[in-house]
CSV table of C-alpha atoms in Angstrom, one decimal:
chain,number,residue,atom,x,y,z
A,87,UNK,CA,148.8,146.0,102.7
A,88,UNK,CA,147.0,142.8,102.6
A,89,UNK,CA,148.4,142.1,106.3
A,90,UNK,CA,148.1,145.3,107.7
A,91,UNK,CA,144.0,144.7,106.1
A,92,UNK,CA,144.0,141.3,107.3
A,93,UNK,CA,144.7,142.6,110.8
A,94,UNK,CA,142.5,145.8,110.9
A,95,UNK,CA,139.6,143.2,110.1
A,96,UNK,CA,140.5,140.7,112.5
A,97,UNK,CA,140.9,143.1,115.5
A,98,UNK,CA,137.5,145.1,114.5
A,99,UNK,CA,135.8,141.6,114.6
A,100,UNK,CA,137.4,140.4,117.4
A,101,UNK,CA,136.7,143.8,119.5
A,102,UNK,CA,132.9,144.1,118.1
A,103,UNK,CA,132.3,140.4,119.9
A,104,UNK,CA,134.6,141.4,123.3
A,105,UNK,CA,132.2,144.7,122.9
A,106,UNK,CA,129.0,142.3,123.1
A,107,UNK,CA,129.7,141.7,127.0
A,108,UNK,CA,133.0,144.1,127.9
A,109,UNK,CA,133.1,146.7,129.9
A,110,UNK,CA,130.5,144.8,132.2
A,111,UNK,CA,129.2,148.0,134.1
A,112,UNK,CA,128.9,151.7,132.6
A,113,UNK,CA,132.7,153.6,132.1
A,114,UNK,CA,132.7,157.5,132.8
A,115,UNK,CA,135.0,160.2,132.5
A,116,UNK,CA,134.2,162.6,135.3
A,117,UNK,CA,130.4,162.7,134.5
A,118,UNK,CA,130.6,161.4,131.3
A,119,UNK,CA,129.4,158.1,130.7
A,120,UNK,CA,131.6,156.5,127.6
A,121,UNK,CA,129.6,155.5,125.0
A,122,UNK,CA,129.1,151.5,124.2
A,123,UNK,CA,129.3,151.0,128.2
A,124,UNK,CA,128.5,148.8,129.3
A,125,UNK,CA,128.4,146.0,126.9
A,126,UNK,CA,125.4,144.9,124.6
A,127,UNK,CA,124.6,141.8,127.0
A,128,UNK,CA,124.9,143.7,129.9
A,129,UNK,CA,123.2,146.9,129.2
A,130,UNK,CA,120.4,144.6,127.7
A,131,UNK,CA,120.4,142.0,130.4
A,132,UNK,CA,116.7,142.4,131.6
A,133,UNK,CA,115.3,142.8,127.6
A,134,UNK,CA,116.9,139.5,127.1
A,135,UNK,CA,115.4,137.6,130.2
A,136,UNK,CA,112.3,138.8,129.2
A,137,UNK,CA,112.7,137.7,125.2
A,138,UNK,CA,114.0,134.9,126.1
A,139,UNK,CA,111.6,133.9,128.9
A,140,UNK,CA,109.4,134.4,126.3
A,141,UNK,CA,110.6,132.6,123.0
A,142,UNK,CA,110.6,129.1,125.8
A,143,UNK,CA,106.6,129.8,127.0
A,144,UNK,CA,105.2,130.6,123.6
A,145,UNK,CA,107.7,128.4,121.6
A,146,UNK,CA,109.3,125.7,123.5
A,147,UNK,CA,108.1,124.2,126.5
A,148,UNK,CA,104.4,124.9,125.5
A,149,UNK,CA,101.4,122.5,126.8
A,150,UNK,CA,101.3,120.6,123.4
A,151,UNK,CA,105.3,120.1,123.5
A,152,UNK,CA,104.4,118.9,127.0
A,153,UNK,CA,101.5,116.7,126.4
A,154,UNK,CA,102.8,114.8,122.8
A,155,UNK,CA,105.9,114.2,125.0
A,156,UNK,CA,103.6,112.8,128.0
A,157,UNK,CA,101.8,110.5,125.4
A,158,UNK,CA,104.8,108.9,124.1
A,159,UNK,CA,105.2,105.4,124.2
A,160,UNK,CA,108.6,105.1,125.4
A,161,UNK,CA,107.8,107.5,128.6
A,162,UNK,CA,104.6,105.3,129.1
A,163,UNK,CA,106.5,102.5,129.1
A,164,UNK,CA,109.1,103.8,131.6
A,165,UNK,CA,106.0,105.6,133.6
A,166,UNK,CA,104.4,101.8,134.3
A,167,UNK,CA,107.8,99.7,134.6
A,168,UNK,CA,108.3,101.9,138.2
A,169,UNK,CA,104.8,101.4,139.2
A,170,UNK,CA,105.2,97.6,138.5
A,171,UNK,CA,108.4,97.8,140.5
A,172,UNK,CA,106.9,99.8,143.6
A,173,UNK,CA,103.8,98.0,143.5
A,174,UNK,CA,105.9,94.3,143.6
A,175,UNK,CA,107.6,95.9,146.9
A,176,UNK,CA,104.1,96.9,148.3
A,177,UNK,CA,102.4,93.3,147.5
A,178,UNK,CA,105.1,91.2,148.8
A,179,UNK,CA,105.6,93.6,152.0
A,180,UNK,CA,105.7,91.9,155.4
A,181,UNK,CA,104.6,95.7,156.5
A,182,UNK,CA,101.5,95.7,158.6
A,183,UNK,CA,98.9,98.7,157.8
A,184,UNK,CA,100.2,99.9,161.4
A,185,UNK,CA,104.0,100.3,160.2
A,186,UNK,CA,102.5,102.4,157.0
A,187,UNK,CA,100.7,104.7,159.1
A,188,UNK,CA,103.3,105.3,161.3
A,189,UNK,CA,106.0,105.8,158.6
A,190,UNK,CA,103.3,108.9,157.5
A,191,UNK,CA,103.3,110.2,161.2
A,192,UNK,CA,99.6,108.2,162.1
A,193,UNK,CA,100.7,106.8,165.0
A,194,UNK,CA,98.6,104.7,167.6
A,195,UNK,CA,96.4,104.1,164.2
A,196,UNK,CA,93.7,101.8,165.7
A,197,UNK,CA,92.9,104.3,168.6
A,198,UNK,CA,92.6,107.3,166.6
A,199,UNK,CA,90.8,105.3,163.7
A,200,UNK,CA,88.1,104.3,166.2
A,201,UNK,CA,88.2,107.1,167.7
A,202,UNK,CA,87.7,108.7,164.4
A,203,UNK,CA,85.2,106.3,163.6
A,204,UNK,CA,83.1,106.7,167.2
A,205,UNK,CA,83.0,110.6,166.2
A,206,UNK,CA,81.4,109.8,162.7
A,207,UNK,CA,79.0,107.2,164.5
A,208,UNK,CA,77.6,109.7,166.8
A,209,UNK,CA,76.9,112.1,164.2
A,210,UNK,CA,75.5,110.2,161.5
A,211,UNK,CA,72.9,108.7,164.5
A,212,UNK,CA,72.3,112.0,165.2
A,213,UNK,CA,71.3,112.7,161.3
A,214,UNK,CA,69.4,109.3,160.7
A,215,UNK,CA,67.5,110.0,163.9
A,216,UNK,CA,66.6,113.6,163.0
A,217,UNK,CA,65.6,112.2,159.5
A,218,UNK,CA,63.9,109.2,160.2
A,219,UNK,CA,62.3,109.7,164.0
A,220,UNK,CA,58.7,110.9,162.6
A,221,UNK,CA,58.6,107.5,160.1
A,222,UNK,CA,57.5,103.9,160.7
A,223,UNK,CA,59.5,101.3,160.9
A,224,UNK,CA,57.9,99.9,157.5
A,225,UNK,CA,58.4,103.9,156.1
A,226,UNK,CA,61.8,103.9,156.7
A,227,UNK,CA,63.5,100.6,155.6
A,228,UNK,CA,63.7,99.2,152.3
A,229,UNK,CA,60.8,96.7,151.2
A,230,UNK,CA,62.9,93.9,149.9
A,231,UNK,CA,64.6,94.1,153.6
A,232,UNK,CA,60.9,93.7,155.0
A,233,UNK,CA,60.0,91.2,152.5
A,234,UNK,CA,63.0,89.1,153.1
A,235,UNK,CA,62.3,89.1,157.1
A,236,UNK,CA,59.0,88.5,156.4
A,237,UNK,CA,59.9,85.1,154.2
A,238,UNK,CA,61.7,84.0,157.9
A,239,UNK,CA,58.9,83.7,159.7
A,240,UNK,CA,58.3,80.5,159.0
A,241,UNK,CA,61.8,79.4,159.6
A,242,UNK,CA,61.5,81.2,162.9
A,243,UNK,CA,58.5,79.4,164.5
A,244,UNK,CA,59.7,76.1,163.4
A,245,UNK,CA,63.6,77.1,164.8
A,246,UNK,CA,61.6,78.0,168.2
A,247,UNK,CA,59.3,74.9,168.0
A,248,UNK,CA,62.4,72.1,167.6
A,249,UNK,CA,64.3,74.0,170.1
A,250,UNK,CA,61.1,73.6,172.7
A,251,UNK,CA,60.6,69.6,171.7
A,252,UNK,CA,64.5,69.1,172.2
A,253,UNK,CA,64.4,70.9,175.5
A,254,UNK,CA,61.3,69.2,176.8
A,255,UNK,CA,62.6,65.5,175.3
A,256,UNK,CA,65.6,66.6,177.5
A,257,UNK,CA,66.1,65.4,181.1
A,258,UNK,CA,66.4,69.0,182.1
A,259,UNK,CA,63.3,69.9,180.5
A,260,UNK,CA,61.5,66.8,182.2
A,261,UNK,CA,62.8,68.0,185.6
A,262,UNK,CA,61.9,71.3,184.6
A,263,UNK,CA,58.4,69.9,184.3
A,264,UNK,CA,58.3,67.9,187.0
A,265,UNK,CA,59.3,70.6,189.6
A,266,UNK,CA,56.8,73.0,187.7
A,267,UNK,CA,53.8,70.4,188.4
A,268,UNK,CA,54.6,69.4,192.3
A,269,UNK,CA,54.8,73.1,193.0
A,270,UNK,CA,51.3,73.7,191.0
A,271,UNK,CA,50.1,70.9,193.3
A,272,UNK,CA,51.5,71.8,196.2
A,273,UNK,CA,49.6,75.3,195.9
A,274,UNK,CA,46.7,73.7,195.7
A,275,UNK,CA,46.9,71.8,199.1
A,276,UNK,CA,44.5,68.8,199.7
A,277,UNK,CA,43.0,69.7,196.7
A,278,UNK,CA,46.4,68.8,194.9
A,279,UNK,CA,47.1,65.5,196.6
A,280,UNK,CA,43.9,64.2,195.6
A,281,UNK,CA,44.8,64.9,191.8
A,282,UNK,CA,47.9,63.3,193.1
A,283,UNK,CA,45.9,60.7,194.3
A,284,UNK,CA,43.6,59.9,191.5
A,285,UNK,CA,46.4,60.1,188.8
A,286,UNK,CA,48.3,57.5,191.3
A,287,UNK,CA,51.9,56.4,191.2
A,288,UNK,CA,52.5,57.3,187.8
A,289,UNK,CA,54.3,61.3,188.0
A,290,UNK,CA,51.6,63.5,186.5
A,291,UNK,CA,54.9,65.3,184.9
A,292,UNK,CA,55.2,62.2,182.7
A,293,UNK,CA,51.6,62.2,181.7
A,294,UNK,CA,52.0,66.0,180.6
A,295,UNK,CA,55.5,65.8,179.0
A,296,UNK,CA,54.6,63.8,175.8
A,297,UNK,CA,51.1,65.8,175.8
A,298,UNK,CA,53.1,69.3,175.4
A,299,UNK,CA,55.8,67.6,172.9
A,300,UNK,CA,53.1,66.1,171.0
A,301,UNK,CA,51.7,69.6,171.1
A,302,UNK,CA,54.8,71.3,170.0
A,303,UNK,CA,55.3,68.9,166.7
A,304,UNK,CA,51.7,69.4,165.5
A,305,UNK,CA,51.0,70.8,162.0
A,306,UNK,CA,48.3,73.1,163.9
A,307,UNK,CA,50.7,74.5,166.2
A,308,UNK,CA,53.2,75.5,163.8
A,309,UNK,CA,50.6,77.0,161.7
A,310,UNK,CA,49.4,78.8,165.0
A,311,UNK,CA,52.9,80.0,165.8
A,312,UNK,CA,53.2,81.5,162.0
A,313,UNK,CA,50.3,83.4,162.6
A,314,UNK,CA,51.0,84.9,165.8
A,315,UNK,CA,54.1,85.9,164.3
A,316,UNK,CA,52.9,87.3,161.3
A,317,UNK,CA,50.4,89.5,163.3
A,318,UNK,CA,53.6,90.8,165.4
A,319,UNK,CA,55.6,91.9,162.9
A,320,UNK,CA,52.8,93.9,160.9
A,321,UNK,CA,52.5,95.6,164.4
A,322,UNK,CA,56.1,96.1,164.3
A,323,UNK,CA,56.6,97.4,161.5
A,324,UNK,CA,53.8,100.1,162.0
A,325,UNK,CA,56.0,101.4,165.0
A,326,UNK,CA,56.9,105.4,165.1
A,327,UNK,CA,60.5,105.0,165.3
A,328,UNK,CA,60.0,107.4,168.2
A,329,UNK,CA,58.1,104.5,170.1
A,330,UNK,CA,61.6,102.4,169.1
A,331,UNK,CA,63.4,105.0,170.8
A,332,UNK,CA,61.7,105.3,173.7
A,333,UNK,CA,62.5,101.7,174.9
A,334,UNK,CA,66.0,102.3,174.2
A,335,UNK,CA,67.9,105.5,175.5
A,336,UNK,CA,70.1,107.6,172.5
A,337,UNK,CA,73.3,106.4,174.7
A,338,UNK,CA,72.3,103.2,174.9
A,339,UNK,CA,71.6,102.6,170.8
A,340,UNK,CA,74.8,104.9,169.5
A,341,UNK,CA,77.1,102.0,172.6
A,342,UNK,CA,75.5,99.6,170.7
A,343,UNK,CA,75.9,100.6,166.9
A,344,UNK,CA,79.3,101.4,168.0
A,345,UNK,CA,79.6,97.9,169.5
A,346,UNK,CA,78.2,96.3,166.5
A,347,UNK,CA,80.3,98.4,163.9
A,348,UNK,CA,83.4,98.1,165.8
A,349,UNK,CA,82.9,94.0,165.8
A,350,UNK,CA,82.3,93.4,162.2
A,351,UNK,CA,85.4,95.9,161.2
A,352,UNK,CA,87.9,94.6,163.2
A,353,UNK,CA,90.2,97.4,162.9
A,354,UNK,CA,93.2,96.1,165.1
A,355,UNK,CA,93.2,93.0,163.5
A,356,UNK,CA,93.2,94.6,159.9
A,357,UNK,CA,95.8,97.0,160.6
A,358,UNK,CA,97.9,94.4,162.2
A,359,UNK,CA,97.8,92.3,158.9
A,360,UNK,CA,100.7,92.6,156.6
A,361,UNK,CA,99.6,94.2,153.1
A,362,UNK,CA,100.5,91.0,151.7
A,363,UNK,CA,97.6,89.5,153.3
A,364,UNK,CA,95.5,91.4,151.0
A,365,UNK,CA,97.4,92.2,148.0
A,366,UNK,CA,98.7,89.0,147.1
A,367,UNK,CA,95.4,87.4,146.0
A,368,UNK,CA,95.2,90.1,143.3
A,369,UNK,CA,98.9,90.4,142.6
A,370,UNK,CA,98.4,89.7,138.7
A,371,UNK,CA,95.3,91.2,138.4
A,372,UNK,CA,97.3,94.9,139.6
A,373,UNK,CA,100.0,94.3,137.1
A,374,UNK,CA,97.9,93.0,134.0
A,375,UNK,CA,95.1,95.3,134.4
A,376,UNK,CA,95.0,97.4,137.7
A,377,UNK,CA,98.4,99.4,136.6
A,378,UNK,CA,98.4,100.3,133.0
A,379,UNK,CA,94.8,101.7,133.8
A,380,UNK,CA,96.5,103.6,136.4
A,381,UNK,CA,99.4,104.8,133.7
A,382,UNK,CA,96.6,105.5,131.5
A,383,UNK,CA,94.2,107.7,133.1
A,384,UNK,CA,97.3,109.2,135.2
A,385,UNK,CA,99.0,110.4,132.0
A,386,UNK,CA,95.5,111.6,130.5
A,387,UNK,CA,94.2,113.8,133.7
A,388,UNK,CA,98.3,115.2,133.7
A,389,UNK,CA,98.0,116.1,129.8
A,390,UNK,CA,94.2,117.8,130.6
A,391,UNK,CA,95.4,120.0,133.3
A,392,UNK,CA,98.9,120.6,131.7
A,393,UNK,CA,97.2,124.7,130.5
A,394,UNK,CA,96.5,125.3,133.7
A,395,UNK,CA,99.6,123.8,135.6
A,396,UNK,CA,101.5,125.7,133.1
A,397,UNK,CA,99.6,129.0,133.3
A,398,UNK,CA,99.9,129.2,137.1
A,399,UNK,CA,103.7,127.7,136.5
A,400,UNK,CA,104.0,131.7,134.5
A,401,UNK,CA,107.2,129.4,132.6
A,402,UNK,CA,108.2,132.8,131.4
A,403,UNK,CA,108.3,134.2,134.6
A,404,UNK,CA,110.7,131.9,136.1
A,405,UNK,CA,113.1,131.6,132.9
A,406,UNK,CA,113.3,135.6,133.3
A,407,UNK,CA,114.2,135.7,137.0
A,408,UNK,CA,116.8,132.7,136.4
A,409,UNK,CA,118.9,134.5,133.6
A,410,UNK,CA,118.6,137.9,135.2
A,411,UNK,CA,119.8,136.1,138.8
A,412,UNK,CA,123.2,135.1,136.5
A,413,UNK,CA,126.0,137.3,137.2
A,414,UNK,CA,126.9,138.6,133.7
A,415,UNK,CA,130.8,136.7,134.0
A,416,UNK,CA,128.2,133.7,134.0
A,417,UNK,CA,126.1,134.3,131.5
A,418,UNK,CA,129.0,135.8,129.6
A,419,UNK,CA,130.7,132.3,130.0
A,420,UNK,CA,127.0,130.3,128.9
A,421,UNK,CA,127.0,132.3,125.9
A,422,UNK,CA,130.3,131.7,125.0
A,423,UNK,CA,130.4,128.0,125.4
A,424,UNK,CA,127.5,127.9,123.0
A,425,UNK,CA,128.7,130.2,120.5
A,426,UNK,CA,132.8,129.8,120.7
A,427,UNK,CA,133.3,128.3,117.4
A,428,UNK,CA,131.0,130.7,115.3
A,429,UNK,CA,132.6,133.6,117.2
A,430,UNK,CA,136.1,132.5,116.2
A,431,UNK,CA,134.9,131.8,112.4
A,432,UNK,CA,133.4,135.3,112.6
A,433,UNK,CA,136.9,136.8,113.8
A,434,UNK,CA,138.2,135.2,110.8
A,435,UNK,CA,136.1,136.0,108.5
A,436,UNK,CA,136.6,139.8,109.7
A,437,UNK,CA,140.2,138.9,109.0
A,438,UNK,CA,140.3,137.2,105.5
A,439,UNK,CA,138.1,140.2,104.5
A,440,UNK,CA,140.4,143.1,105.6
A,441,UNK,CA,143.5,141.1,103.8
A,442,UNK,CA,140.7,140.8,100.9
A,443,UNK,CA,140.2,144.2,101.2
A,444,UNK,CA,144.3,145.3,101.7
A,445,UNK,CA,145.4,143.2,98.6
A,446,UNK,CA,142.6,144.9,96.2
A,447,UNK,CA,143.3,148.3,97.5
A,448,UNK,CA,147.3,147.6,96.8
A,449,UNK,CA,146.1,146.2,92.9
A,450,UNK,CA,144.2,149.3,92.2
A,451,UNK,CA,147.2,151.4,93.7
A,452,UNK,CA,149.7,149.8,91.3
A,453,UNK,CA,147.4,149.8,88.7
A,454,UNK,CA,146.3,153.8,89.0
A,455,UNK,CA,149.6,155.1,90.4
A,456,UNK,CA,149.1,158.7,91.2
């Protein structure tokens, strides 16, 4: 009795577990649907998607699971070794800014760049024109700019006062002077040649030509020029920039900017330079400083948003949809590979129970013969 108990519970163990995933779809007799079909699993396929689509959003992969992981110094660790790796390739590239672009689909980079950068020229004149057309010169620009042209003046009128003594010290400029007096004379007809006459052999140029350098190095003059130039620029800087404008067509100041913007940038040179030309200088200062920053705030802003990433994620959502998407043979198989060992303990169990159960009922039987 103790076999024939042994196998009842085996087999009623052993069917119970095949009855957790057999018959796979519903079994009928004419139009009678069996009972227990299909199995557990099956029947309650969509139930346990949904539980267990569940159990990982609100238990498992949640935004603080997430986040301690993010913050872990190992993953840190691993997160700034590759950017010190890519960012070695990068500063030592003999790539040109060009080759980037085009690798990203930018091609023809410097044409469309100035291109790009003629469009935004064209409108921000438009805007500083609209903003600024109804100001003075002195209004509109900032007063240490003002100030600091202002403390050039000086420098200006003795820049223009050297250049006149060197050009009149000059053989050109005494030739210059020369020609300049024999046609004053010459318009003056007899009148001329007898100022000719009375200065006599000597060239009046060279009587003049020390006069106007002597003229030019003077304290006076330079004192002069200053204050010619200092009245100027107050008038200048009272201008409407409408009165500006009106020397100077809008075509012919946006050409100019543009000229002028497009010099000091240089854009086919600097896209022609290989990165290395300007990484290299601050190759330590990236890997010391520049990229654990970087790792840093990178893995900060991740662990802030990881709530909403996750909420739009809907993790339970997707876990759902991926177990119901599993055939049940598949899922049948998953469950099984997790749970063999315990399955086959249970079975068992079942059957050390029913020979538990044969052997007692065969004692009391011999013991209370009827």
């Amino acid at each position: 009795m103790g076999v024939i108990g042994a196998v009842i519970g085996g087999v009623t163990n052993a069917l119970a577990i095949r009855m957790l995933f057999r018959p796979h779809n519903a079994l009928y007799i004419g139009s009678w649907r069996i009972p227990f079909t299909p199995g557990l699993i099956p029947k309650r396929k969509s139930e346990l998607a949904r539980q267990i689509g569940k159990i990982v959003d609100e238990h498992l992969l949640t935004p603080e699971s997430i986040e301690k992981k993010l913050k872990e110094p190992e993953l840190r660790g691993e997160i700034e070794a590759v950017l010190q790796s890519e960012a070695k390739k990068w500063i030592r590239s003999n790539m040109t800014i060009a080759d980037i672009l085009q690798k990203v689909h930018f091609p023809n980079a410097v044409t469309q760049m100035e291109e790009r950068l003629n469009g935004w020229i064209d409108q921000k004149y438009a805007v500083i024109k609209d903003f600024y057309i109804d100001q003075t010169v002195k209004e509109s620009l900032p007063a240490e700019w003002l100030d600091k042209a202002e403390e050039k003046i000086p420098d200006i009128s003795a820049y223009i006062l050297t250049k006149g003594t060197d050009y009149f010290s000059s053989e050109e400029g005494r030739y210059r002077i020369k020609r300049m007096t024999d046609d004053f004379l010459a318009g003056w007809g007899k009148f001329g040649s007898m100022i000719q006459t009375v200065v006599g052999n000597t060239s009046l140029a060279d009587k003049i030509r020390p006069e106007i350098i002597k003229f030019l190095t003077s304290p006076g003059t330079k004192d002069l020029l200053d204050t010619m130039l200092k009245n100027e620029w107050d008038k200048v800087i009272e201008w409407k920039w409408t009165d500006v404008l009106e020397q100077l067509s809008d075509e012919k100041a946006i050409q100019k900017a543009k000229k002028f913007i497009g010099g000091q940038l240089d854009l086919e040179t600097v896209l022609n330079e290989p990165v290395s030309a300007y990484a290299a200088p601050f190759e330590q200062k990236i890997k010391d400083t520049l990229i654990p920053e970087l790792t840093d705030k990178g893995i900060t802003k991740m662990a802030k948003r990881i709530p909403s990433m996750m909420g739009k994620l809907k993790i339970a959502d997707i876990v759902r949809q991926q177990i119901e998407a599993f055939s049940t043979e598949r899922l049948e198989m998953i469950v099984l590979a997790i749970t063999h060992r315990e399955l086959k303990m249970i079975t068992l169990l079942g059957a050390l129970l029913g020979g538990l159960i044969g052997i007692l009922q065969a004692v009391i039987m011999m013991a209370f013969p009827v």
